[in-house]
Short mmCIF file of C-alpha atoms and ligand atoms in Angstrom, two decimals:
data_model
loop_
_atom_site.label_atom_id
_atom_site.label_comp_id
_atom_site.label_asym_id
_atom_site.label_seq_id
_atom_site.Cartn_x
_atom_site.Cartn_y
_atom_site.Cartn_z
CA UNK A 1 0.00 0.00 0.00
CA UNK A 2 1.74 3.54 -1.02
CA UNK A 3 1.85 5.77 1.82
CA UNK A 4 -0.51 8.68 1.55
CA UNK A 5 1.66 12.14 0.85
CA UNK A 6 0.93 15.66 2.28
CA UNK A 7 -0.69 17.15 -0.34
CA UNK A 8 -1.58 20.47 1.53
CA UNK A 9 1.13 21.94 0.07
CA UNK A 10 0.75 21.82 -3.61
CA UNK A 11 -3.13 22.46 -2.70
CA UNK A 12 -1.87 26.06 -1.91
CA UNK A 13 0.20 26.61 -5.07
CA UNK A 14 -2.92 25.14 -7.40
CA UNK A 15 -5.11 27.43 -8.73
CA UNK A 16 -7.40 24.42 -9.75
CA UNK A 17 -8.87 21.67 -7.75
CA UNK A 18 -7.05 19.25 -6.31
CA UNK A 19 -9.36 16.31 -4.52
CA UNK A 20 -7.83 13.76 -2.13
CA UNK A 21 -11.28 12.38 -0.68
CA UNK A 22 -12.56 8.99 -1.51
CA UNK A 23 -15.74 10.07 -3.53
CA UNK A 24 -13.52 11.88 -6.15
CA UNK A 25 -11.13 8.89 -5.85
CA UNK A 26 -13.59 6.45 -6.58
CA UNK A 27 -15.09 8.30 -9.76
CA UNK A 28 -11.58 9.04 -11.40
CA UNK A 29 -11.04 4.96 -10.67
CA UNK A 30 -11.51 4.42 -14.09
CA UNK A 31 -12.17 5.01 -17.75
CA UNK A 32 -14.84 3.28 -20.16
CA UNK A 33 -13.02 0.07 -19.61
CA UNK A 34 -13.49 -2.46 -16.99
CA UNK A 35 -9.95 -1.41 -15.20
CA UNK A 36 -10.39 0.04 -11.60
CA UNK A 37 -7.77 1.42 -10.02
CA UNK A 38 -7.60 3.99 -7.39
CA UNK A 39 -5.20 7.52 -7.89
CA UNK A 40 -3.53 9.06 -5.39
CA UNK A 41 -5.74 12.48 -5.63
CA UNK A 42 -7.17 14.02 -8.80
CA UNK A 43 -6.23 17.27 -9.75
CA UNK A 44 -8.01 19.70 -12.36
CA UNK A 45 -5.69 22.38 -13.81
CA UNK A 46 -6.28 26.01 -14.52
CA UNK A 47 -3.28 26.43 -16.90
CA UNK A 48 -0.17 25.16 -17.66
CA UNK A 49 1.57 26.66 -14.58
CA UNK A 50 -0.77 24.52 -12.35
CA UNK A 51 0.05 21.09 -14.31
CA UNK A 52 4.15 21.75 -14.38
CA UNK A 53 3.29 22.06 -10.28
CA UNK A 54 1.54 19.03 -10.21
CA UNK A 55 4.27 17.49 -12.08
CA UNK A 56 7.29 18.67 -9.75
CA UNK A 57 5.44 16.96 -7.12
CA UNK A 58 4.53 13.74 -8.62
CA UNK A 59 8.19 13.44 -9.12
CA UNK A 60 9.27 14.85 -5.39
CA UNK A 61 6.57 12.09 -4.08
CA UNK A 62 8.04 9.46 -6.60
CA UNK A 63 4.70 8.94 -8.31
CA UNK A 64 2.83 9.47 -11.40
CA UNK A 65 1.07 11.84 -13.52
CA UNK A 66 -2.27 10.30 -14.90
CA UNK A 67 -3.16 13.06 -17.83
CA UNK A 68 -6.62 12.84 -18.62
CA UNK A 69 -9.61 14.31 -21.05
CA UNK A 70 -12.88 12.83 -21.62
CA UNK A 71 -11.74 9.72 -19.52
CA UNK A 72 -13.16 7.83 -22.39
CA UNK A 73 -10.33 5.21 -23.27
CA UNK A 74 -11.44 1.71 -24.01
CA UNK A 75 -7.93 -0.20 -22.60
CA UNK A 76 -7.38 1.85 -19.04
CA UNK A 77 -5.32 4.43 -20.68
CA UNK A 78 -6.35 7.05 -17.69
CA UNK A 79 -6.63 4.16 -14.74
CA UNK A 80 -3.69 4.20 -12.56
CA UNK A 81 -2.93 5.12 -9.01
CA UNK A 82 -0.80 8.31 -9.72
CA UNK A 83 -2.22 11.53 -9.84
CA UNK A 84 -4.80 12.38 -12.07
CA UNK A 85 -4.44 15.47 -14.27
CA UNK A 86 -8.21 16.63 -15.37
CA UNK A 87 -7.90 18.97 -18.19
CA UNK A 88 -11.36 18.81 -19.54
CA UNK A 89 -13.06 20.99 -16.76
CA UNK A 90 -11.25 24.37 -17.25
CA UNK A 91 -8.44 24.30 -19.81
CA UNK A 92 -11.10 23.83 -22.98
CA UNK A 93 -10.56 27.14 -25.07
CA UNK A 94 -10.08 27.55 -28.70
CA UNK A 95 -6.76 29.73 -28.85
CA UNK A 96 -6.76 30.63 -32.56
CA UNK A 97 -8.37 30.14 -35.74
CA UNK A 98 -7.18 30.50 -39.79
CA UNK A 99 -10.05 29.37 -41.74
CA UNK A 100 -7.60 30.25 -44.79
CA UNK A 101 -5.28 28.07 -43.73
CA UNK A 102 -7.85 25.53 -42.12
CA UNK A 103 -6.14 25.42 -38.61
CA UNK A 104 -6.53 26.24 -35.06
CA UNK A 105 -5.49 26.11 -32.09
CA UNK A 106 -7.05 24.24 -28.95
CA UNK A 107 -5.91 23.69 -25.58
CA UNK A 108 -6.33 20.41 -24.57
CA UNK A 109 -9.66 19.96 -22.59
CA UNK A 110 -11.47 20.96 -25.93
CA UNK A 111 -14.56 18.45 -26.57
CA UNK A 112 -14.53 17.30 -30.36
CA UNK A 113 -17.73 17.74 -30.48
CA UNK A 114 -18.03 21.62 -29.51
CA UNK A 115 -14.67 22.18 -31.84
CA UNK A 116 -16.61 20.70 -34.81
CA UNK A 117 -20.09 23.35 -33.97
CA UNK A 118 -17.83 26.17 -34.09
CA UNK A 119 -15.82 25.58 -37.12
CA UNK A 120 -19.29 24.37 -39.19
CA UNK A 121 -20.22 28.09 -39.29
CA UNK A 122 -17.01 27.83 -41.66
CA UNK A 123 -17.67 24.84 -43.31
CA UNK A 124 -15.02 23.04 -41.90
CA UNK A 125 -14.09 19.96 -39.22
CA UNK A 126 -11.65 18.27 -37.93
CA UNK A 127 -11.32 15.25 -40.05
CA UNK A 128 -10.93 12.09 -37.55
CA UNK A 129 -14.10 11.40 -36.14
CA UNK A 130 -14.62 8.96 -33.01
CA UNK A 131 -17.99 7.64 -31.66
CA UNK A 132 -17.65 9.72 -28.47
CA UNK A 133 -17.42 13.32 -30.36
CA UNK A 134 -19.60 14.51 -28.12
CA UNK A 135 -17.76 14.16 -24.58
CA UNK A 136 -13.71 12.98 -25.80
CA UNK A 137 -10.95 15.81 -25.73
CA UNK A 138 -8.69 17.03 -28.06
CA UNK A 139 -5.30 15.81 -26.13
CA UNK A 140 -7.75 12.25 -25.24
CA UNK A 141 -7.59 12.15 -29.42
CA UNK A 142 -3.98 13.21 -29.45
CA UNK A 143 -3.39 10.68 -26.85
CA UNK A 144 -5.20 7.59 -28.43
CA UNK A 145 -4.64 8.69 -31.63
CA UNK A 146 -8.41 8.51 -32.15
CA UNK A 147 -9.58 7.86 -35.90
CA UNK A 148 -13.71 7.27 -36.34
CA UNK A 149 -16.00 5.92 -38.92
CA UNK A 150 -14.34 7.46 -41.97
CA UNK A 151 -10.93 6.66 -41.13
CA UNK A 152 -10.51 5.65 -44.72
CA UNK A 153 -10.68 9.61 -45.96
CA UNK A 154 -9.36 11.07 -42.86
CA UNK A 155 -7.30 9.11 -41.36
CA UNK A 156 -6.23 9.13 -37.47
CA UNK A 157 -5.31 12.27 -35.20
CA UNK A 158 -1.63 11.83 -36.41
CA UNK A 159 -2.67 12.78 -39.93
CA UNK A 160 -3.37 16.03 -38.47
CA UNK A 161 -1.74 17.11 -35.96
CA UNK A 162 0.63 20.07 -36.67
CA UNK A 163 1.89 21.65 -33.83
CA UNK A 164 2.04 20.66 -29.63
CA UNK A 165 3.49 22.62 -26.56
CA UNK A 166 3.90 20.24 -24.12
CA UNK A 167 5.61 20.10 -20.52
CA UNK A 168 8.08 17.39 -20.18
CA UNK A 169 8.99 15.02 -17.19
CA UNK A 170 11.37 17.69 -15.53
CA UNK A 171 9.15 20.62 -15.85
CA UNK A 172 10.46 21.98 -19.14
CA UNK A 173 8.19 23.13 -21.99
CA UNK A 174 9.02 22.40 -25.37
CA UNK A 175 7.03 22.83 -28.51
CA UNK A 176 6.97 20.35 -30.92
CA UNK A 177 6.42 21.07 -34.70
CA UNK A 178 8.05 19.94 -38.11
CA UNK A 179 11.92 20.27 -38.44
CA UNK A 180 14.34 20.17 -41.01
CA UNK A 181 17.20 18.12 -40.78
CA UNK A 182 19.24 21.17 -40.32
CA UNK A 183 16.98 22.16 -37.44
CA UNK A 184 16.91 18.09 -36.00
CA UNK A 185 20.99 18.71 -36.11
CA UNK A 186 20.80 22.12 -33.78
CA UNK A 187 17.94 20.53 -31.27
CA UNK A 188 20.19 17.66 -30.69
CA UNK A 189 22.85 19.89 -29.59
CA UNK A 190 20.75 21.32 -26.86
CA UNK A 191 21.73 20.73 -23.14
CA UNK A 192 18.15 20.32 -22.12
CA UNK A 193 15.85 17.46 -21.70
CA UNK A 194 14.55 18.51 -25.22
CA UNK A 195 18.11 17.93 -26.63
CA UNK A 196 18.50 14.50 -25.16
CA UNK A 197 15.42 13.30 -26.56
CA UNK A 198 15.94 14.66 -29.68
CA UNK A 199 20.00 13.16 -29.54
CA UNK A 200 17.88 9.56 -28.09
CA UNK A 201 15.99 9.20 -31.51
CA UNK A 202 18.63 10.38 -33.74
CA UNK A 203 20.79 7.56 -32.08
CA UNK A 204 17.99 5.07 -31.96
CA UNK A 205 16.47 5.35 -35.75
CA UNK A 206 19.86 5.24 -37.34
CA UNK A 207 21.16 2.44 -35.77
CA UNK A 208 21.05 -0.48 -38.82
CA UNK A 209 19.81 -2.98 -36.46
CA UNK A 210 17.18 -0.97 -35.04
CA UNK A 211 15.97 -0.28 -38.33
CA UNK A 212 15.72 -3.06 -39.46
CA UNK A 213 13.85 -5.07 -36.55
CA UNK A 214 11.35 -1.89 -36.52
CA UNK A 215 10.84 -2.49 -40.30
CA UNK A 216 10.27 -5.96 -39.92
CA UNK A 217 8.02 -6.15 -36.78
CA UNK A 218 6.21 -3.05 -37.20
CA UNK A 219 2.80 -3.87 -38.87
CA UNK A 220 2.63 -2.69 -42.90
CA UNK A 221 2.80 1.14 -43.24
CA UNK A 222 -0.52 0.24 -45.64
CA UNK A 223 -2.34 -0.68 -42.69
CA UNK A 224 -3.99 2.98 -41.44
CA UNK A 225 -5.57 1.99 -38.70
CA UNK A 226 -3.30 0.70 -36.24
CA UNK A 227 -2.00 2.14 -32.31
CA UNK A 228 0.39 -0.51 -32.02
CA UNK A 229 3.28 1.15 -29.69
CA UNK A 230 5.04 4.23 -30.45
CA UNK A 231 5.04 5.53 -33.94
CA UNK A 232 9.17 4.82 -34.49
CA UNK A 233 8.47 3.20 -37.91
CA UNK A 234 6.97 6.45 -39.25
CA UNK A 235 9.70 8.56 -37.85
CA UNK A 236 12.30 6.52 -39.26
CA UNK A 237 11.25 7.60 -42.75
CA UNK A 238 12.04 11.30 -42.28
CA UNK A 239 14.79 13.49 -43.79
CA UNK A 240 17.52 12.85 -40.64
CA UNK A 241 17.77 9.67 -41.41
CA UNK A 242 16.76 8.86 -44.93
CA UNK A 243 17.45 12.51 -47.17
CA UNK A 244 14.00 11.68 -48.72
CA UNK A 245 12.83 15.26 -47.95
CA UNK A 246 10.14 14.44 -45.13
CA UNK A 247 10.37 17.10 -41.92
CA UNK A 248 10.51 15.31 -38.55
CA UNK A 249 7.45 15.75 -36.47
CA UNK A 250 7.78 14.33 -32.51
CA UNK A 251 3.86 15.19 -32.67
CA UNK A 252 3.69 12.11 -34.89
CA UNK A 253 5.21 10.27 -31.82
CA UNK A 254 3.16 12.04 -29.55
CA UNK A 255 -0.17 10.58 -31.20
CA UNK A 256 -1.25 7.27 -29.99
CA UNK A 257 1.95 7.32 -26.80
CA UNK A 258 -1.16 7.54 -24.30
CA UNK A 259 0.15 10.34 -22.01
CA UNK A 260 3.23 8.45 -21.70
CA UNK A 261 5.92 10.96 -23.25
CA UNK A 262 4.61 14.41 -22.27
CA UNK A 263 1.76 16.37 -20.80
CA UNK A 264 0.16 18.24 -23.78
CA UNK A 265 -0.92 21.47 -23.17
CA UNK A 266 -1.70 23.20 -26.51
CA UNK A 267 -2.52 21.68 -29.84
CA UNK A 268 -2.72 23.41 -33.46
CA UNK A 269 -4.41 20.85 -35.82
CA UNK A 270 -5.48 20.74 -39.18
CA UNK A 271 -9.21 21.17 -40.53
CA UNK A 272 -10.76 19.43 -43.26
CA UNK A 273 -13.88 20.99 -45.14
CA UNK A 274 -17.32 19.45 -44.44
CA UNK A 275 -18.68 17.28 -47.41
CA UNK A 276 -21.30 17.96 -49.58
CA UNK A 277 -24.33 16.30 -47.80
CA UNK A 278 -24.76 13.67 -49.44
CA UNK A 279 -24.89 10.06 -48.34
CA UNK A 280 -25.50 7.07 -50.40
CA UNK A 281 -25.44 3.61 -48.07
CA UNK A 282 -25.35 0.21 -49.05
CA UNK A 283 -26.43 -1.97 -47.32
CA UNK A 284 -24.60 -5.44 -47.93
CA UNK A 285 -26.06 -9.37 -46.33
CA UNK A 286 -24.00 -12.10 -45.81
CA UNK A 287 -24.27 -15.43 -44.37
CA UNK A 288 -21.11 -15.67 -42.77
CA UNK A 289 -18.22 -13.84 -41.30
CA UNK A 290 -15.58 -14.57 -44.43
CA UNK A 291 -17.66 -13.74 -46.96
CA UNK A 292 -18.04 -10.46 -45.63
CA UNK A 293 -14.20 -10.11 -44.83
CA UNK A 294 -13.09 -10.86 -48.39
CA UNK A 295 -16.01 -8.47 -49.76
CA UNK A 296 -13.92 -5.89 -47.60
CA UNK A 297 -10.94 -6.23 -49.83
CA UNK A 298 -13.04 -5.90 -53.15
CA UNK A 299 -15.01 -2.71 -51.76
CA UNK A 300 -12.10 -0.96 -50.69
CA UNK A 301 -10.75 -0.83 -54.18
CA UNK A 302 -13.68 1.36 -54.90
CA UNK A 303 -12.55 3.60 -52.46
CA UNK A 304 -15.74 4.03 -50.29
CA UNK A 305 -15.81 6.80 -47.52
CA UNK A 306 -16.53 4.40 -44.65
CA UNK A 307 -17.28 0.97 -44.15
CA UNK A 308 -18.86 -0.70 -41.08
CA UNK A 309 -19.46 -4.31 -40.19
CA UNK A 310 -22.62 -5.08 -37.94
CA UNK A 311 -22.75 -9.00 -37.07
CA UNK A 312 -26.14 -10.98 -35.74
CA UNK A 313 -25.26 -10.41 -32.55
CA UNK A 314 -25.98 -6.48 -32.53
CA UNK A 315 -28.48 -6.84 -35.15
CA UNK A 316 -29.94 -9.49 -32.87
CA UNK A 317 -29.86 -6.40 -30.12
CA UNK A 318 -32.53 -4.59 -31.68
CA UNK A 319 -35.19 -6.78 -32.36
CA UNK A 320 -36.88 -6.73 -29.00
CA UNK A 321 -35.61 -2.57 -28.63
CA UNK A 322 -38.95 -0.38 -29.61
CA UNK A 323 -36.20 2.29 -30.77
CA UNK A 324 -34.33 0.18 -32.75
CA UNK A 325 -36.45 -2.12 -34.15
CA UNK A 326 -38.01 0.74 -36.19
CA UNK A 327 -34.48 1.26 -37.59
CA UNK A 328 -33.84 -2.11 -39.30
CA UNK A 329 -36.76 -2.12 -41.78
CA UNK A 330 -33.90 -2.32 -44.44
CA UNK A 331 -32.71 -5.78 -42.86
CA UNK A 332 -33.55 -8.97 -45.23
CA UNK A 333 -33.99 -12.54 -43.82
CA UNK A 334 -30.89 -13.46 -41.28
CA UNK A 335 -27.85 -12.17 -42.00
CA UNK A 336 -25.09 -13.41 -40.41
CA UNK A 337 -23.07 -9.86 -41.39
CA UNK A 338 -24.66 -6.45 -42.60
CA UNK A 339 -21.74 -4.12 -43.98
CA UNK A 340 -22.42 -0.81 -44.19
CA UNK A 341 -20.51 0.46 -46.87
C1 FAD B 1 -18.63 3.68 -26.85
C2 FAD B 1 -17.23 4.09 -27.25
C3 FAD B 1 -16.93 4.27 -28.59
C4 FAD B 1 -15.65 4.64 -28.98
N1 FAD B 1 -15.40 4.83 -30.31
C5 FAD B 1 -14.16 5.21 -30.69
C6 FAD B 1 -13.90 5.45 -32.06
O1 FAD B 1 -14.79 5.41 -32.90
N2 FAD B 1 -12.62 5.75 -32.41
C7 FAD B 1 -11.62 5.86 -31.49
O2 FAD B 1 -10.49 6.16 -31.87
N3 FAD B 1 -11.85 5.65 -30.19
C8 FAD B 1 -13.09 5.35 -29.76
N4 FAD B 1 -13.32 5.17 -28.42
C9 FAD B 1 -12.24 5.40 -27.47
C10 FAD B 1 -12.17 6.87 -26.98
O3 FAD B 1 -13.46 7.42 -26.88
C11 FAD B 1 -11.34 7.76 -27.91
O4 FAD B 1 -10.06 7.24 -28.09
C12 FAD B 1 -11.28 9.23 -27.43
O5 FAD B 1 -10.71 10.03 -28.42
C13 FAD B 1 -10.50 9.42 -26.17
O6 FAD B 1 -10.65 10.78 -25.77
P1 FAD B 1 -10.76 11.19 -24.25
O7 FAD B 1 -10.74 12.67 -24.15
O8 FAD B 1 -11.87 10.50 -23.59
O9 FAD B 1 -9.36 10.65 -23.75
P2 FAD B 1 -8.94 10.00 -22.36
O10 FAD B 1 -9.53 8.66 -22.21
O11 FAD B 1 -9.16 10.98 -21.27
O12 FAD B 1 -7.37 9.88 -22.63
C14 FAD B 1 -6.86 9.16 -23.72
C15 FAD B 1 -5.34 9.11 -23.62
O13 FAD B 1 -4.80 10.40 -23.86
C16 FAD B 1 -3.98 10.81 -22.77
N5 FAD B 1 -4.16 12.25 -22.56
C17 FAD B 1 -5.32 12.92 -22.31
N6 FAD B 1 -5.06 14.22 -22.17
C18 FAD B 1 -3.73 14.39 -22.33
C19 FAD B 1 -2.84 15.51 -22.28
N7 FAD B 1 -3.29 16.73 -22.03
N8 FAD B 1 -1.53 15.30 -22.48
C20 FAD B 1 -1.05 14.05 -22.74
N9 FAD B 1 -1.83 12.96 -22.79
C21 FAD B 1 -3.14 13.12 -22.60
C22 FAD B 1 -4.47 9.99 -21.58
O14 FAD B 1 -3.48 9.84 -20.60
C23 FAD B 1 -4.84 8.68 -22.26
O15 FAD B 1 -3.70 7.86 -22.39
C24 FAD B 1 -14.62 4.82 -28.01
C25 FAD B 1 -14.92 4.67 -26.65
C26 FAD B 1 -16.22 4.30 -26.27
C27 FAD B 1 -16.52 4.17 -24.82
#
């Protein structure tokens, strides 16, 4: 059992909350998976100043920072018994907006969902799309790397993400963004934290050996949809280390690390415009599970925006569901797989 730190002092220095009673405990416990674990305290930021505190102490007390957003993660991503870092409550403005340039600028506690009603007035979204748009965070996306239904068109949060000030493990802020190689060379060189991770990749990613066991266990660059680890494979085919004209961009790496490198604390993503409303869905049966797989392959070819597969077992679901059972009039006989293409 870890022994229970003072926490009255950092409670002074905080201008958010900081909660150390059981209630609070018990409701941060977990995410939308079945992991339960109780933090230390939970802890909801005002700024950036607040989470570098929070931080310092973590490491004075020897534990951890939990970051967290919507709290919405499938696989315990934001279950642990550190400290919890709550960003969605009061660090959830939009910083800046080029509808020109289809960017902006978001702190971290920004709720997809709320990002995508402002920007419509423009006629532009953010392209990556997950089923929880209306409660998951910007930095929960960044985090996850969070793609949706039309991940086939848009992609995953790492296709665009441009630009990420984050605070590191000793306090330091650093802002991550494309570099040149010439740039890569001068960051290494820095006598910072920054430096040595920058000096840590560079030695990594152009090691032979490394390269070549990351080419060879990574899963196929063709395959988009993937959070398999850190994002090394993608980094190793940058301009440092191959002079095929690609900028380095650690907010590749950041996507999908699950709060594990850095504590993000301002984002500037890219938009995508809305499409045309216009929706044509087919509806495709079949009788068993391979059928529909191999189907897959063929349909993909024709490049559709989305494709979903439903088995019996949902579609069983909705029979008996007065909601749902008005929404499968378009269901024939007993399909053992509906895709939704
Ligand atoms: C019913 C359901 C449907 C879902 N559908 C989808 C889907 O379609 N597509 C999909 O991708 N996912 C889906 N998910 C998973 C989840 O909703 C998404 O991944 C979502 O984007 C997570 O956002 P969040 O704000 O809830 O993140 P959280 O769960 O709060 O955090 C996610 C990760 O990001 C890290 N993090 C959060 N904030 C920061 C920060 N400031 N700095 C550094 N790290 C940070 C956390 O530590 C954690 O590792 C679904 C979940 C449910 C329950």
């Amino acid at each position: 059992m870890k022994q229970y730190p003072v926490f009255d002092s950092l409670r002074r220095e905080l201008k958010g909350d900081l909660y150390t009673d059981q209630t609070q405990r018990i409701l941060y416990a977990t995410d939308a998976s079945s992991y339960r674990e109780m933090p230390l305290a939970v802890t909801r930021p005002k700024d950036k100043e607040d989470i570098k505190k929070i931080i310092s102490f973590a490491r004075e007390i020897n534990s951890s920072v939990i970051p967290r957003g919507g709290g919405t993660s499938l696989a315990g991503q934001v279950v642990g018994d550190g400290i919890v870092v709550d960003v969605s409550k009061y660090m959830n403005r939009i910083l800046e907006f080029n509808a020109e340039e289809k960017w902006i600028v978001v702190e971290p506690g920004v709720i997809l969902a709320e990002l995508n009603k402002f920007l419509s007035t423009h006629g532009l979204q953010f392209g990556p799309e997950t089923s929880t748009a209306n409660r998951c965070c910007m930095a929960g996306m960044l985090g996850n790397n969070s793609c949706g239904a039309h991940s086939l068109i848009y992609g995953s949060t790492r296709d665009h993400i441009l630009e990420a000030d984050v605070i590191l493990s000793d306090g330091t802020e650093v802002t991550f963004s494309k570099v040149s190689t010439d740039e890569f060379k001068l960051k290494c060189k820095l006598d910072s934290l920054e430096g040595s991770v920058y000096r840590n990749l560079r030695d990594t990613l152009s090691d032979p050996v490394n390269r070549k066991e990351i080419r060879e266990q990574f899963p196929h660059p063709d395959l988009k949809r993937r959070n398999n680890g850190y994002a090394l494979d993608l980094l190793m085919e940058t301009d440092p280390f191959t002079g095929n004209g690609v900028k380095l961009n650690l907010c590749r790496l950041l996507a999908g690390s699950e709060g594990t490198l850095a504590f993000t604390t301002r984002m500037k993503i890219n938009l995508v415009q809305i499409p045309a409303q216009k929706t044509g869905l087919i509806c495709a049966h079949f009788s068993n599970l391979q059928d529909a797989l191999k189907a897959n392959v063929l349909i993909l070819k024709h490049k559709p925006a989305a494709i979903e597969l439903i088995d019996d077992f949902i579609l069983d679901c909705t029979k008996d569901n007065i909601e749902q059972s008005r929404n499968r009039f378009f269901i024939q006989g007993k399909p053992a797989i509906v895709l939704f293409i």
